[in-house]
Short mmCIF file of C-alpha atoms and ligand atoms in Angstrom, two decimals:
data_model
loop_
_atom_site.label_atom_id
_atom_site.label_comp_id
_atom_site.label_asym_id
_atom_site.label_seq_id
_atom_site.Cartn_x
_atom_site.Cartn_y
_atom_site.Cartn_z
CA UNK A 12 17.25 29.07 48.71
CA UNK A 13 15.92 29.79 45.05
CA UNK A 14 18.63 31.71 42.97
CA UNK A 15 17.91 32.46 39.12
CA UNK A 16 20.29 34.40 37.03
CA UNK A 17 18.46 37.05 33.69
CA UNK A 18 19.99 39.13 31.51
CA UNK A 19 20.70 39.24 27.30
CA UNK A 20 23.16 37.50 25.61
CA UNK A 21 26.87 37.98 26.76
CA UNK A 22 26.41 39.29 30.57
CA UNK A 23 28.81 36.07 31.95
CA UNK A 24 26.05 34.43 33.93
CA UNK A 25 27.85 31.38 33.51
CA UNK A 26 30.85 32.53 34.88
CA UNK A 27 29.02 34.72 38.13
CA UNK A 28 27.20 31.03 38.34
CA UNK A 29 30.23 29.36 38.96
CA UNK A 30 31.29 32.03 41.26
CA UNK A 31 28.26 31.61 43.44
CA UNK A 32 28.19 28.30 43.76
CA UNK A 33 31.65 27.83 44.80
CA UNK A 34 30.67 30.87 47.79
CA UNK A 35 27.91 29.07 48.67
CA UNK A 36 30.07 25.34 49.25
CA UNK A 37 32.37 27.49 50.93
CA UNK A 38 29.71 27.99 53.28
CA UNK A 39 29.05 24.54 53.95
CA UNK A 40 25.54 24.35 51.39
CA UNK A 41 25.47 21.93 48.79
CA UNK A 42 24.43 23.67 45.38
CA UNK A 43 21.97 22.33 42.39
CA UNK A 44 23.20 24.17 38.91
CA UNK A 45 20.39 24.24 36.70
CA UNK A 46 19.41 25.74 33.48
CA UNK A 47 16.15 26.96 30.90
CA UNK A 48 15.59 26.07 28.24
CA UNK A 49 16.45 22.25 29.10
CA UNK A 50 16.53 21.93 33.05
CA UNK A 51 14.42 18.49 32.51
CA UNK A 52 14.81 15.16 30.39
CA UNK A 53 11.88 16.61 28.62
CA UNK A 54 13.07 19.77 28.47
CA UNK A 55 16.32 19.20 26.66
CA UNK A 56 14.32 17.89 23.90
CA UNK A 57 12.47 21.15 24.22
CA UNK A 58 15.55 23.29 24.19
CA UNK A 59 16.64 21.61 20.93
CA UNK A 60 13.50 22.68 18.97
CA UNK A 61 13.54 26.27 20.73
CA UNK A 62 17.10 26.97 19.84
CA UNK A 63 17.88 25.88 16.66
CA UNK A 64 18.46 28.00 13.76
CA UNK A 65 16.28 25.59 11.84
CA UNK A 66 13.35 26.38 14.05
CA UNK A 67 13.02 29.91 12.42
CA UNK A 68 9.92 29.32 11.25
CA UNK A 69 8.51 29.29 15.19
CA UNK A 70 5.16 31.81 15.66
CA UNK A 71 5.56 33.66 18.51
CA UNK A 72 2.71 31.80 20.46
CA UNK A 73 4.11 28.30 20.29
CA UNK A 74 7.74 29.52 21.22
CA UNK A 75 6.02 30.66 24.70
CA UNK A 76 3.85 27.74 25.28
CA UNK A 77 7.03 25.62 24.85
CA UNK A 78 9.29 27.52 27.52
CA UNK A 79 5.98 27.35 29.77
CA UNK A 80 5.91 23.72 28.92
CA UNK A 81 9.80 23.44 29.69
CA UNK A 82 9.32 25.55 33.26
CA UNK A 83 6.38 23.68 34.38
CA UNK A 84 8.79 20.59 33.92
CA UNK A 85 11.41 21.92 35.39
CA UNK A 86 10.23 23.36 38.24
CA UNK A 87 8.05 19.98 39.19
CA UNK A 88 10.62 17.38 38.58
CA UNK A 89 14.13 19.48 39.30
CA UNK A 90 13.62 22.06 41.08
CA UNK A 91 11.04 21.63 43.42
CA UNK A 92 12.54 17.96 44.54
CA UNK A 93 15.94 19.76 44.95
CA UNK A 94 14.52 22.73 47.24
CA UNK A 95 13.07 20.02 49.05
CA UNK A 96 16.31 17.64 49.60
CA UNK A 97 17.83 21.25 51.38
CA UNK A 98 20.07 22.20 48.75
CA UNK A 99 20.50 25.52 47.11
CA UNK A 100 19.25 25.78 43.20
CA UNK A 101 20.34 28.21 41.35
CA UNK A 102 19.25 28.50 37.62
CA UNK A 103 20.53 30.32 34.52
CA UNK A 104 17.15 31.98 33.58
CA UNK A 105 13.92 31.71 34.59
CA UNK A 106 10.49 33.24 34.60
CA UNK A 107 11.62 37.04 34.17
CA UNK A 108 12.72 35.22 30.35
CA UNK A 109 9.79 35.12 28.98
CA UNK A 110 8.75 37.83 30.17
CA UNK A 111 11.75 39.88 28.70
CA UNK A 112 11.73 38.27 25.01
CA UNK A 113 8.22 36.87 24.77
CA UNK A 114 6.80 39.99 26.14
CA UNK A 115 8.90 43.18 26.03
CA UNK A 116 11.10 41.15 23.13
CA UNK A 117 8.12 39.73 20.71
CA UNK A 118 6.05 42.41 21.73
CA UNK A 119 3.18 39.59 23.80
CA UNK A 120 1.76 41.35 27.48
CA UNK A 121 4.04 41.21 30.13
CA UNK A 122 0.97 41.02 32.48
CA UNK A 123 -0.48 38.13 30.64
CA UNK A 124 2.84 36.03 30.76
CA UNK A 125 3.50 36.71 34.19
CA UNK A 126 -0.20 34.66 35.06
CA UNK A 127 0.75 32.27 32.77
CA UNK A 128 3.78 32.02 34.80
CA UNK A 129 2.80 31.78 37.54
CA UNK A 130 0.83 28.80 36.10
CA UNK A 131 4.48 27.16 35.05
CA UNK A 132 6.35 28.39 38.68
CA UNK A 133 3.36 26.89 40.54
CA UNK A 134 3.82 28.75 43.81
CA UNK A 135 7.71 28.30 43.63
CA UNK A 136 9.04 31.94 42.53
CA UNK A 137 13.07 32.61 43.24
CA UNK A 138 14.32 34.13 46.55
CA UNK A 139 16.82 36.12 44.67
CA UNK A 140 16.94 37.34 41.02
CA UNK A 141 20.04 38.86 39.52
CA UNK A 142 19.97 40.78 36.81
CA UNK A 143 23.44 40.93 34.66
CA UNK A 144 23.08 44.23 32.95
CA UNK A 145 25.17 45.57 29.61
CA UNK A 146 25.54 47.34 26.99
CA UNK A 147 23.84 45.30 24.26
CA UNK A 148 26.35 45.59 21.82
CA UNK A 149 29.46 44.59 24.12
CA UNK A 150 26.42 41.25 25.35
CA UNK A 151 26.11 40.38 21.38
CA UNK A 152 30.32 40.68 20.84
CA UNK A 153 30.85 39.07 23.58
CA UNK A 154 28.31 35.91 22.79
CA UNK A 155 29.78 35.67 19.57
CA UNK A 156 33.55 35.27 21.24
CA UNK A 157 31.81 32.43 23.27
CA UNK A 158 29.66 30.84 20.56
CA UNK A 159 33.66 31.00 18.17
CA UNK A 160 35.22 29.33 20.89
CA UNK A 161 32.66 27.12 21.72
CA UNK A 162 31.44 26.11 18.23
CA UNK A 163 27.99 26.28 19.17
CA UNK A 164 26.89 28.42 16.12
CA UNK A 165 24.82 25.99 13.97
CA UNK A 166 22.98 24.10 16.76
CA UNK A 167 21.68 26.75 19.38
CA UNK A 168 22.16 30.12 17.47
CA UNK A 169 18.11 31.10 17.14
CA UNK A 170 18.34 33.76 19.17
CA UNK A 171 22.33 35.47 18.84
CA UNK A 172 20.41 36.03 14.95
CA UNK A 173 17.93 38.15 16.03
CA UNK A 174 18.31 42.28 15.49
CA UNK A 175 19.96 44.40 17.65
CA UNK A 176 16.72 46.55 17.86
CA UNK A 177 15.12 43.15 19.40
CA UNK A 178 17.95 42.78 22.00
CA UNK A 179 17.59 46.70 22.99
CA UNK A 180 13.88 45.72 23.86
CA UNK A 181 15.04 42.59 25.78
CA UNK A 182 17.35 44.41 28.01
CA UNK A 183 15.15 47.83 28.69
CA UNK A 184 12.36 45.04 29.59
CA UNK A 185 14.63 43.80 31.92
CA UNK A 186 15.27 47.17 33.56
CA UNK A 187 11.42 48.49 33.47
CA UNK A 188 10.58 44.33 34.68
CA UNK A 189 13.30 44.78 37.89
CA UNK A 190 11.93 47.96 38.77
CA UNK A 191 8.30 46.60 39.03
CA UNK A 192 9.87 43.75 41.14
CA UNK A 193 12.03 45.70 43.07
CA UNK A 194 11.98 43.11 46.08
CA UNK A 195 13.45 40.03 44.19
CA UNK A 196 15.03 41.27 41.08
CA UNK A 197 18.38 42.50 42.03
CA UNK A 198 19.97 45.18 39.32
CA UNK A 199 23.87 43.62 38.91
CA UNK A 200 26.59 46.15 36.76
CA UNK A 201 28.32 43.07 34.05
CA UNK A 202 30.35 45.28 32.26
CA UNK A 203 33.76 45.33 34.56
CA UNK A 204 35.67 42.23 35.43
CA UNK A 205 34.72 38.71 36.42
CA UNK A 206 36.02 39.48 39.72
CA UNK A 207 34.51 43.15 40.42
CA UNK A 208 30.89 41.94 39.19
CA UNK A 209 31.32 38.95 41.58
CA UNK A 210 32.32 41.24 44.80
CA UNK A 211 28.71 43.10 43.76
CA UNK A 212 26.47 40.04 43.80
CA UNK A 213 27.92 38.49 46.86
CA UNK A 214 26.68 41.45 48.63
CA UNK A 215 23.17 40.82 47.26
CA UNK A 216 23.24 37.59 48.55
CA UNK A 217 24.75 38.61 51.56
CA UNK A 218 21.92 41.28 52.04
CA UNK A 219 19.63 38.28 51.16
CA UNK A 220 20.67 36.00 53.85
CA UNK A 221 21.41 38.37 56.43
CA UNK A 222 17.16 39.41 55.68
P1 TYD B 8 21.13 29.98 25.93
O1 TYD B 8 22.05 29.37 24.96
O2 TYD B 8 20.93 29.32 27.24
O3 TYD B 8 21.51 31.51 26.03
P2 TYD B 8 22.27 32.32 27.11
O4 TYD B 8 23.68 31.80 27.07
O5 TYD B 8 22.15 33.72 26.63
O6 TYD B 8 21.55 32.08 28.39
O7 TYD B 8 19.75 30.17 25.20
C1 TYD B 8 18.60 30.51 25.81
C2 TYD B 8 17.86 31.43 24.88
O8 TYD B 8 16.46 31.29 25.07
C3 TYD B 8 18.21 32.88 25.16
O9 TYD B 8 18.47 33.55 23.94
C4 TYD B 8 16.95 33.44 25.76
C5 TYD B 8 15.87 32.55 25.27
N1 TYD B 8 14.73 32.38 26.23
C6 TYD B 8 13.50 32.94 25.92
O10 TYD B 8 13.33 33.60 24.89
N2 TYD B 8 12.46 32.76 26.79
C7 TYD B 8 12.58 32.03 27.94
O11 TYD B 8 11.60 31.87 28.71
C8 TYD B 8 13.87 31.44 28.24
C9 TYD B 8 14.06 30.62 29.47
C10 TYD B 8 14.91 31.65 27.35
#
């Protein structure tokens, strides 16, 4: 089973991550964490030119062709070899990210980047997408807690920079990009607790493996 995680900065993917794998192990699986930008030895050399602040002089068209270049990667030497071996993968982000900040974000065609996705994915699209959904504004405060505590700032801040106004686009692309892919983008509430947002995803996996 193929699990990615989408939403905008702050939703706690990383923490519903952990919560999912440890659900799954309880059920005997064995999980594959995995991430994009940087899921690859190539790819974390990738991330580091996507994400840094320095890299603010980036055009729009050579940002995608690098997180194509980093999924394409990814998805032959990680993910597809790890599907393959049995266990589960689940990744924080995916496809549905460039289509949300390349395409409803930078204003590129949503259309267009989902072919040249499905270039990257190479036949191997997720069983299950969640979709952590907030309030932009609580996302961004809450990133910037993390980022504080974390002291990540400096190094991978390109994108906690941008305007709200781009963020706002990025997360009603999300919602208009679930409801046009009803059957594997699952809609997930982030705003209450760790716990309560957990209780609603394990029923969308549940529903998923019971199907
Ligand atoms: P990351 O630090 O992993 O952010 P987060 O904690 O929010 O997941 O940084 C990934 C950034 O890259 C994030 O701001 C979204 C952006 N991104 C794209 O713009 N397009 C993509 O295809 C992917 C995978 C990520």
């Amino acid at each position: 089973m193929f699990v990615t995680f989408e939403g905008i900065e702050g939703t706690g993917k990383t923490t519903q991550i952990t919560k999912l794998k440890e659900y799954f192990e309880s059920m005997g699986r064995e999980v594959f964490l995995t991430l994009e930008p940087g899921g690859s030895r190539i790819g974390t050399e990738l991330r580091k030119m996507l994400l840094h602040v320095d890299s603010k002089d980036i055009t729009s068209i050579t940002e995608l062709f690098l997180y194509l270049a980093d999924r394409a990667q990814h998805i032959a030497q990680v993910i597809k070899p790890e599907l393959e071996a049995g266990k589960v993968v689940i990744s924080d982000r995916f496809a549905d990210s460039t289509v949300c900040y390349q395409g409803y974000g930078r204003g590129l065609d949503p259309k267009l980047l989902h072919q040249l996705n499905e270039v990257a994915v190479d036949g191997c699209w997720p069983d299950l997408t969640i979709l952590l959904d907030i309030d932009v504004e609580v996302g961004l405060k809450r990133a910037m807690t993390r980022n504080m505590r974390d002291g990540k700032t400096q190094e991978e801040g390109r994108f906690e920079q941008e305007h709200l106004s781009f963020h706002s686009r990025v997360r009603e692309g999300y919602l208009t990009w679930a409801a046009l892919n009803r059957d594997r983008i699952k809609v997930a509430d982030a705003s209450g607790t760790p716990d309560e947002v957990f209780a609603n995803i394990k029923r969308l996996v549940d529903t998923k493996l019971a199907g």
